[in-house]
CSV table of C-alpha atoms in Angstrom, one decimal:
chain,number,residue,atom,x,y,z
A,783,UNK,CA,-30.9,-38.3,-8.3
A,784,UNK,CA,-27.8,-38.8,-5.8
A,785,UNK,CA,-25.4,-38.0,-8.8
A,786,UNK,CA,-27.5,-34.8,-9.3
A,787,UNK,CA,-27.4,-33.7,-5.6
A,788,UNK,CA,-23.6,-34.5,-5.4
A,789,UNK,CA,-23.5,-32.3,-8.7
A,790,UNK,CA,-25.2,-29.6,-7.1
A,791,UNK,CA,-23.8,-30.3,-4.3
A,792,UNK,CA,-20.0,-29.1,-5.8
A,793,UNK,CA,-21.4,-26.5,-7.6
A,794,UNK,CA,-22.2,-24.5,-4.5
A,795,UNK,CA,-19.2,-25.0,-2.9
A,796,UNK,CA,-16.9,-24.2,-5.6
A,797,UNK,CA,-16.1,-20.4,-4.4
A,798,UNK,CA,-15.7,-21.9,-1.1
A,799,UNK,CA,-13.1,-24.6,-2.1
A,800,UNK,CA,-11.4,-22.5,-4.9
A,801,UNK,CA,-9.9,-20.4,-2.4
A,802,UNK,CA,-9.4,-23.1,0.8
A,803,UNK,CA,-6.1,-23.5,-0.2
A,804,UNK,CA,-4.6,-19.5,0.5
A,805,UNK,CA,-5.2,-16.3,0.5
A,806,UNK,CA,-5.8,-13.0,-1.3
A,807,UNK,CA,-3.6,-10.4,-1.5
A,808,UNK,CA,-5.2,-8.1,-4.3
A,809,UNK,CA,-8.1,-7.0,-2.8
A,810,UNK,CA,-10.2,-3.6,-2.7
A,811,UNK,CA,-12.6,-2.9,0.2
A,812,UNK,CA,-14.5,0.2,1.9
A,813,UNK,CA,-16.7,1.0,4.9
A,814,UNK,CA,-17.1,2.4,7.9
A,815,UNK,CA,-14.4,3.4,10.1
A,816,UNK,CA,-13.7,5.4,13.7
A,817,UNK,CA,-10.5,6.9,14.8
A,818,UNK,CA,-9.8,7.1,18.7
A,819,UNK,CA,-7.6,9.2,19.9
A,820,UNK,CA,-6.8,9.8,23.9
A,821,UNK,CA,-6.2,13.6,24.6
A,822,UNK,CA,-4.1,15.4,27.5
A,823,UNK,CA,-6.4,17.3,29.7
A,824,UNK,CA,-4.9,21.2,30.6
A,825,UNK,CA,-5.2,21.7,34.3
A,826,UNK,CA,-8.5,22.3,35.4
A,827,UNK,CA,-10.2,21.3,32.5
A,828,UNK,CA,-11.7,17.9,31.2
A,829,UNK,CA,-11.3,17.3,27.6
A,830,UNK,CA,-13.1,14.0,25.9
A,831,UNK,CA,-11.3,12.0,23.9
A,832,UNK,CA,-11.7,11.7,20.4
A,833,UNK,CA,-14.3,8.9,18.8
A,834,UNK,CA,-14.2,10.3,15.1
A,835,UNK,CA,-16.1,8.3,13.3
A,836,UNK,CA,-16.6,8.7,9.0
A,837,UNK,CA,-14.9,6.2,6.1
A,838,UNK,CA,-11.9,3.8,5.1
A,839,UNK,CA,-11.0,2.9,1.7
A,840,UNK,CA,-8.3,0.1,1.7
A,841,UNK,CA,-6.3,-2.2,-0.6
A,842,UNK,CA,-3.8,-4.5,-1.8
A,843,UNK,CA,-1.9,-5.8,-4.8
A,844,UNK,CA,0.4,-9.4,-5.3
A,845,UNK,CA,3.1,-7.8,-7.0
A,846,UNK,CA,5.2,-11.1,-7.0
A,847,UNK,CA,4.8,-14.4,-5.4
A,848,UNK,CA,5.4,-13.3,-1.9
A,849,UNK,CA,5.6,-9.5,-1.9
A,850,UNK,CA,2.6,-7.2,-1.6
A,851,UNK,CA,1.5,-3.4,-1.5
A,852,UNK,CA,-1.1,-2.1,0.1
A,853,UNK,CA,-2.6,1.5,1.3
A,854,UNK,CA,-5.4,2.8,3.2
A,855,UNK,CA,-7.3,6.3,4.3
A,856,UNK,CA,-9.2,6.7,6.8
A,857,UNK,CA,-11.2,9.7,8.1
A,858,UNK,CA,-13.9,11.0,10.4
A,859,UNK,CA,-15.1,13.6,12.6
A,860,UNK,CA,-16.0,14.3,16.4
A,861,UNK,CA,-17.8,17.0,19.0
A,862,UNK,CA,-15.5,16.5,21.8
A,863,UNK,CA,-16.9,18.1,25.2
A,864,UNK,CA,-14.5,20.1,26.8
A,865,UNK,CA,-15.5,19.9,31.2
A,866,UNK,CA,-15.0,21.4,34.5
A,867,UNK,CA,-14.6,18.9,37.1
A,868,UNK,CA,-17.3,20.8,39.4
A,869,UNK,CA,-20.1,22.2,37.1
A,870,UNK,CA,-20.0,19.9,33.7
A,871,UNK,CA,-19.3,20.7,30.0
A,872,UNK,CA,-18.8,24.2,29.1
A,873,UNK,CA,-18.2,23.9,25.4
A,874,UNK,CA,-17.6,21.5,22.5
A,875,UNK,CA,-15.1,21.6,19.7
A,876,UNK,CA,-15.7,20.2,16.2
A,877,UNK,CA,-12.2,17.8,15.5
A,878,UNK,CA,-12.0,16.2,11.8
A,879,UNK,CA,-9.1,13.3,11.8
A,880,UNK,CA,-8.1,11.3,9.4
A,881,UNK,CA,-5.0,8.9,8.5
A,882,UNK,CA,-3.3,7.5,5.5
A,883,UNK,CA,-1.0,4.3,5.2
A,884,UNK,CA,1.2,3.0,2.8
A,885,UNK,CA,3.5,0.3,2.7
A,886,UNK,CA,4.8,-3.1,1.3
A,887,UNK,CA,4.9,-6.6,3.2
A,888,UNK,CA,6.3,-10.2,2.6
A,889,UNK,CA,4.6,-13.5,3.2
A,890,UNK,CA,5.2,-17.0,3.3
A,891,UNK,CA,3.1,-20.2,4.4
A,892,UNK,CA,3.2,-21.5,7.6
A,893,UNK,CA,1.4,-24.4,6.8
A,894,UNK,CA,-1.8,-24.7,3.9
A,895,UNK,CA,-4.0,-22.4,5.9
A,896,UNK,CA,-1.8,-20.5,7.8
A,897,UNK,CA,0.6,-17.3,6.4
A,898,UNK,CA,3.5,-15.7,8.3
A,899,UNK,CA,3.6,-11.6,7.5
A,900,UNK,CA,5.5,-9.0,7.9
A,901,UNK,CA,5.1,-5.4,7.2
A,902,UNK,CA,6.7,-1.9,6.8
A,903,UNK,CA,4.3,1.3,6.7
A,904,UNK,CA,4.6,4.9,6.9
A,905,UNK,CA,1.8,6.7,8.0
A,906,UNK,CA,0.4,10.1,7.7
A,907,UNK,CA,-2.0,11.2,10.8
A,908,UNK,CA,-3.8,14.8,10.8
A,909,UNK,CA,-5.9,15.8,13.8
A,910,UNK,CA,-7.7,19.4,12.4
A,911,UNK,CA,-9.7,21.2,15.4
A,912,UNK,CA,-12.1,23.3,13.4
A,913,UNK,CA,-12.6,27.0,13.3
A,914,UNK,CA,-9.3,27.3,16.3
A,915,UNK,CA,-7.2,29.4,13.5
A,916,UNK,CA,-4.6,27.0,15.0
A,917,UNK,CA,-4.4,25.1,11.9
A,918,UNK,CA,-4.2,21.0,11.7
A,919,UNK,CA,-1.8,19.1,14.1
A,920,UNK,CA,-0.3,16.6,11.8
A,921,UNK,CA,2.7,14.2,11.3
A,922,UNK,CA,4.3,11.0,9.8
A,923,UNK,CA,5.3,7.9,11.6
A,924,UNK,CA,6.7,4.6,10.4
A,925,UNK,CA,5.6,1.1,11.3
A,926,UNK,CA,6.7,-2.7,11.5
A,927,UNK,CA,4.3,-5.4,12.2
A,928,UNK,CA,4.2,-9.0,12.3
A,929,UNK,CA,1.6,-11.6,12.4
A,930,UNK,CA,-0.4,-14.4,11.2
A,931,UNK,CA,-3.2,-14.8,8.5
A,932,UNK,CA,-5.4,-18.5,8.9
A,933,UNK,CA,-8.0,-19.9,7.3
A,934,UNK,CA,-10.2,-21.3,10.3
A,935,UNK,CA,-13.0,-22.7,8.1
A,936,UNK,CA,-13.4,-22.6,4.0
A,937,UNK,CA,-15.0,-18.9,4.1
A,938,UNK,CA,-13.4,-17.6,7.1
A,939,UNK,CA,-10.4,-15.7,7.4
A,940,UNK,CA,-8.7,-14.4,10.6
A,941,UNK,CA,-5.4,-12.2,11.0
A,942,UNK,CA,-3.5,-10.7,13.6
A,943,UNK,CA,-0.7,-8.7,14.0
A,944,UNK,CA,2.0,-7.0,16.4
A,945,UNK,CA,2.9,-3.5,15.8
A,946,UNK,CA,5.8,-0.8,16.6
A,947,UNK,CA,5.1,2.6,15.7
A,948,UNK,CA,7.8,5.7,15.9
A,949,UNK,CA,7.7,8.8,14.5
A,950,UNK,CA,6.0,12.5,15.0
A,951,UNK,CA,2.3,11.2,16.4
A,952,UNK,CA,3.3,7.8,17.6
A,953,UNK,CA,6.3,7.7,20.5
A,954,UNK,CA,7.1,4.4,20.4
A,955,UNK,CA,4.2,2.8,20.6
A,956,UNK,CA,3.0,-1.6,20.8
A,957,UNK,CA,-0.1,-2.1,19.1
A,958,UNK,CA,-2.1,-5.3,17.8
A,959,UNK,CA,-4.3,-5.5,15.5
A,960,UNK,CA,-7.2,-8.0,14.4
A,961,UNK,CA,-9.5,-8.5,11.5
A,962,UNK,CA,-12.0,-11.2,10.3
A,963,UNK,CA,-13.0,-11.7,6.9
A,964,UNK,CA,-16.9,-13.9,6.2
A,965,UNK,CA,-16.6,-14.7,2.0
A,966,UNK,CA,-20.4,-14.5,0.9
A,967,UNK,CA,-18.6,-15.6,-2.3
A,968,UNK,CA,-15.3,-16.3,-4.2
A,969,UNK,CA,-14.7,-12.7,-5.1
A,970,UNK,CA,-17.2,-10.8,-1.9
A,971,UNK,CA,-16.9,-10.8,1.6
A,972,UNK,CA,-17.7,-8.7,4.6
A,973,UNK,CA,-14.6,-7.4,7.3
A,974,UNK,CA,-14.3,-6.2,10.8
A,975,UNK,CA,-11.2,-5.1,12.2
A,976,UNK,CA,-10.2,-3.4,15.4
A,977,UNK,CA,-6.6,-1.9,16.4
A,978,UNK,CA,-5.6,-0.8,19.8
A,979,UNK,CA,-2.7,0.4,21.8
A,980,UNK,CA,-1.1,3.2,23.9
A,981,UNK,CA,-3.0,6.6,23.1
A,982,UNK,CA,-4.9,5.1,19.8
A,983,UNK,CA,-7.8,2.6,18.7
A,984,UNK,CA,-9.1,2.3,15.5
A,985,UNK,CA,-11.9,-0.1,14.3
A,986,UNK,CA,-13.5,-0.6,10.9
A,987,UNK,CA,-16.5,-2.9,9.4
A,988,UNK,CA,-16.6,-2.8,5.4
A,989,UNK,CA,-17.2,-4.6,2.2
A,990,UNK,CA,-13.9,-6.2,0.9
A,991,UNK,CA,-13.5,-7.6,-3.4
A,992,UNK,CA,-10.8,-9.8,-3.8
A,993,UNK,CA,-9.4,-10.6,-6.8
């Protein structure tokens, strides 16, 4: 009977233990996502800042021991109340946003459950106030972050990085970033992550397949 528990035992944490000793980086994963975005108010006027909530789709691929690719998109929509500061909200706008990401970043262990990585990105953000006849606000930004994947328990991943954005949207701008990952198995697990930073948040909750 002990042999048989022991047995048993192993069996359910094999997808736990196959994966104790690193990490994933070809993975697919989707969920929810919202897009924050702090706007400039015209004088006399208080605008709300943007909480577009929708989707993400995100992944990676191992395209040699230490190098990776990876991409993401990300949109949602917002009514954003536009205010007087004596007498309240006098309209709304509809605002659609979404972003896209791209890029390729190097790793290397730190120790068995820890990784070092760093990250170069270009990113693609478009900000589209509907029926203005304005068209979409949009541009292209590029970013380097560093930071720190670990393994705080079997099934329990935690990252988190610096970033340094420049470009048309961002203006020099320090970010960090954060994310959790909980493996229901060797292959499933569920993800939260959360970015934040000058003018900009972002946070997202999905379902992530690694591979």
């Amino acid at each position: 009977m002990k042999k048989q528990l022991a047995v048993a035992l192993a069996l359910a944490a094999a997808p736990f233990a196959a994966s104790a000793g690193g990490h994933s980086y070809t993975y697919i994963e989707a969920g929810y996502a919202q897009l924050d975005q702090e706007l400039p108010a015209p004088a006399g006027f208080e605008i709300d800042d943007i909480e577009a909530g929708g989707f993400y789709l995100a992944g990676s691929a191992a395209i040699a021991p230490s190098i990776h690719v990876f991409g993401a998109y990300r949109q949602g929509d917002d009514d954003v109340g536009i205010s007087l500061p004596v007498g309240g909200e006098i309209a709304s706008a509809g605002v659609d946003m979404s972003q896209g990401v791209l890029g390729f970043g190097w790793h290397h262990d730190l120790r068995e459950r820890t990784d070092l990585v760093s990250e170069l990105s270009w990113l693609r953000t478009k900000i589209d106030v509907k029926n203005d006849q304005e068209g979409a606000d949009e541009g292209d930004d590029v970013r380097v972050a560093v930071g720190v994947r670990h393994l705080i328990a079997d099934n329990v991943e935690v990252w988190i990085k610096g970033n340094y954005t420049d470009g048309d949207v961002y203006d020099g701008a320090f970010s960090a970033s954060g994310g959790v990952q909980y493996k229901l198995t060797r292959n499933w697990g569920l993800v939260a992550e959360a970015e934040g930073g000058g003018d900009t948040a972002m946070f997202g909750v999905g379902v992530r397949a690694g591979f």
